């Protein structure tokens, strides 16, 4: 099943149901709370969680607590009770199709970075225990490279990076997951040769028989028609989700970057790939232009959106998206190669009074560089 097909099976709740479930249920939010408050020992269950382990009190507790147990407490075996045997995990350069692959991949990552700690930054979610839950979990990871691994000998350097994991969950088990990490930022902080790392990633895929499929023209402009004026908002559950999708379509597909000054606050904070922390509308315009300019024929498509009212005021919105096109422009990846590129991205927005005041966006330049090298191997 493709990721697009999987998106169509995402649990959907009506606008009224979604708004009611997030307002009335005292589900904890991450931003203002210490870790021990997010995973309390004596807090009663506050949300209906049919089929979930007794220790979980709400869906945010579930995703934060089980992630911590698996990665920080090293209870890797919890994957057997928290993932289905036939789970599918998508990332930017490959897909895992079963639980045992997830176990093995987790073990290998823990070997390389035994001091790594992943701190929940925010969790945006929707759904219920009948239809299933969807969570978008933004994690800030930090650690040190101290062990021999697939990256070679340890550099003993420290790193800080961001990851977003989107999960589809039913009765205590994750059955579909999308993970995007800022791996290029980590490799640079560790002082590694990113070209060599990307080559090795590509060679591993090449040796397994995988090749980059060049799709030719993409869905953004078919034939000689211009980009569609209106976007498809059928995946939205609320008015603010629908409005957010319209903004992003205007910016990314219609290339109306001037829209940014209308929908972003003048003092917006932008938290982006390569661990960039930037401020103001001009910075957002430049960084957005950098991605589009690198893939100038790219078609941007949202795959999932969910939102929660925020205790800080306003609404938090999570969008999972892809961009497909070709490396036809200059940028972080250097001289254009013409190779086909597929970008998997995750964005979290904090919207207050109709303006975006914070944006967290994660996509991986290292995965794109590996795609370029894989395409060149095929040639």
mmCIF file of N, CA, C and O in Angstrom, residues 54-55 99 161 184 205 210 221 235 244 271 278 322 357 363:
data_model
loop_
_atom_site.group_PDB
_atom_site.id
_atom_site.type_symbol
_atom_site.label_atom_id
_atom_site.label_comp_id
_atom_site.label_asym_id
_atom_site.label_seq_id
_atom_site.Cartn_x
_atom_site.Cartn_y
_atom_site.Cartn_z
ATOM 1 N N UNK A 54 -2.926 -0.262 31.020
ATOM 2 C CA UNK A 54 -3.474 0.496 32.141
ATOM 3 C C UNK A 54 -2.638 1.709 32.529
ATOM 4 O O UNK A 54 -3.155 2.662 33.111
ATOM 5 N N UNK A 55 -1.344 1.697 32.230
ATOM 6 C CA UNK A 55 -0.475 2.793 32.664
ATOM 7 C C UNK A 55 -0.737 4.093 31.914
ATOM 8 O O UNK A 55 -0.330 5.171 32.373
ATOM 9 N N UNK A 99 7.388 -5.532 12.044
ATOM 10 C CA UNK A 99 7.810 -5.146 13.388
ATOM 11 C C UNK A 99 9.255 -5.512 13.669
ATOM 12 O O UNK A 99 9.977 -4.747 14.331
ATOM 13 N N UNK A 161 19.221 17.709 17.389
ATOM 14 C CA UNK A 161 18.480 17.617 16.140
ATOM 15 C C UNK A 161 17.002 17.429 16.417
ATOM 16 O O UNK A 161 16.593 17.152 17.549
ATOM 17 N N UNK A 184 20.877 15.477 8.147
ATOM 18 C CA UNK A 184 21.986 16.275 7.614
ATOM 19 C C UNK A 184 22.581 17.150 8.706
ATOM 20 O O UNK A 184 23.812 17.291 8.822
ATOM 21 N N UNK A 205 20.891 0.938 -0.772
ATOM 22 C CA UNK A 205 19.638 0.790 -1.514
ATOM 23 C C UNK A 205 19.888 0.212 -2.909
ATOM 24 O O UNK A 205 19.147 -0.642 -3.384
ATOM 25 N N UNK A 210 17.064 -1.333 -5.569
ATOM 26 C CA UNK A 210 16.193 -0.166 -5.682
ATOM 27 C C UNK A 210 16.780 0.843 -6.656
ATOM 28 O O UNK A 210 17.994 1.049 -6.703
ATOM 29 N N UNK A 221 1.606 20.722 -12.540
ATOM 30 C CA UNK A 221 1.285 21.322 -13.840
ATOM 31 C C UNK A 221 1.187 20.213 -14.868
ATOM 32 O O UNK A 221 2.199 19.651 -15.291
ATOM 33 N N UNK A 235 -9.124 16.620 3.412
ATOM 34 C CA UNK A 235 -8.532 15.957 4.569
ATOM 35 C C UNK A 235 -8.658 16.794 5.839
ATOM 36 O O UNK A 235 -8.331 16.325 6.931
ATOM 37 N N UNK A 244 -5.386 26.697 6.808
ATOM 38 C CA UNK A 244 -3.940 26.463 6.772
ATOM 39 C C UNK A 244 -3.539 25.777 5.463
ATOM 40 O O UNK A 244 -2.536 26.152 4.840
ATOM 41 N N UNK A 271 11.650 27.501 13.029
ATOM 42 C CA UNK A 271 12.566 26.470 13.510
ATOM 43 C C UNK A 271 12.673 25.425 12.399
ATOM 44 O O UNK A 271 11.748 24.616 12.219
ATOM 45 N N UNK A 278 15.318 31.060 13.057
ATOM 46 C CA UNK A 278 15.255 32.352 12.379
ATOM 47 C C UNK A 278 14.006 33.121 12.822
ATOM 48 O O UNK A 278 13.073 32.545 13.379
ATOM 49 N N UNK A 322 4.354 16.003 1.245
ATOM 50 C CA UNK A 322 5.429 15.561 0.360
ATOM 51 C C UNK A 322 5.620 16.597 -0.735
ATOM 52 O O UNK A 322 4.721 17.383 -1.047
ATOM 53 N N UNK A 357 2.552 32.260 14.352
ATOM 54 C CA UNK A 357 3.557 32.886 15.221
ATOM 55 C C UNK A 357 4.772 31.987 15.412
ATOM 56 O O UNK A 357 5.830 32.459 15.824
ATOM 57 N N UNK A 363 12.551 18.416 7.346
ATOM 58 C CA UNK A 363 12.787 17.551 6.191
ATOM 59 C C UNK A 363 14.291 17.334 6.121
ATOM 60 O O UNK A 363 15.066 18.056 6.766
#
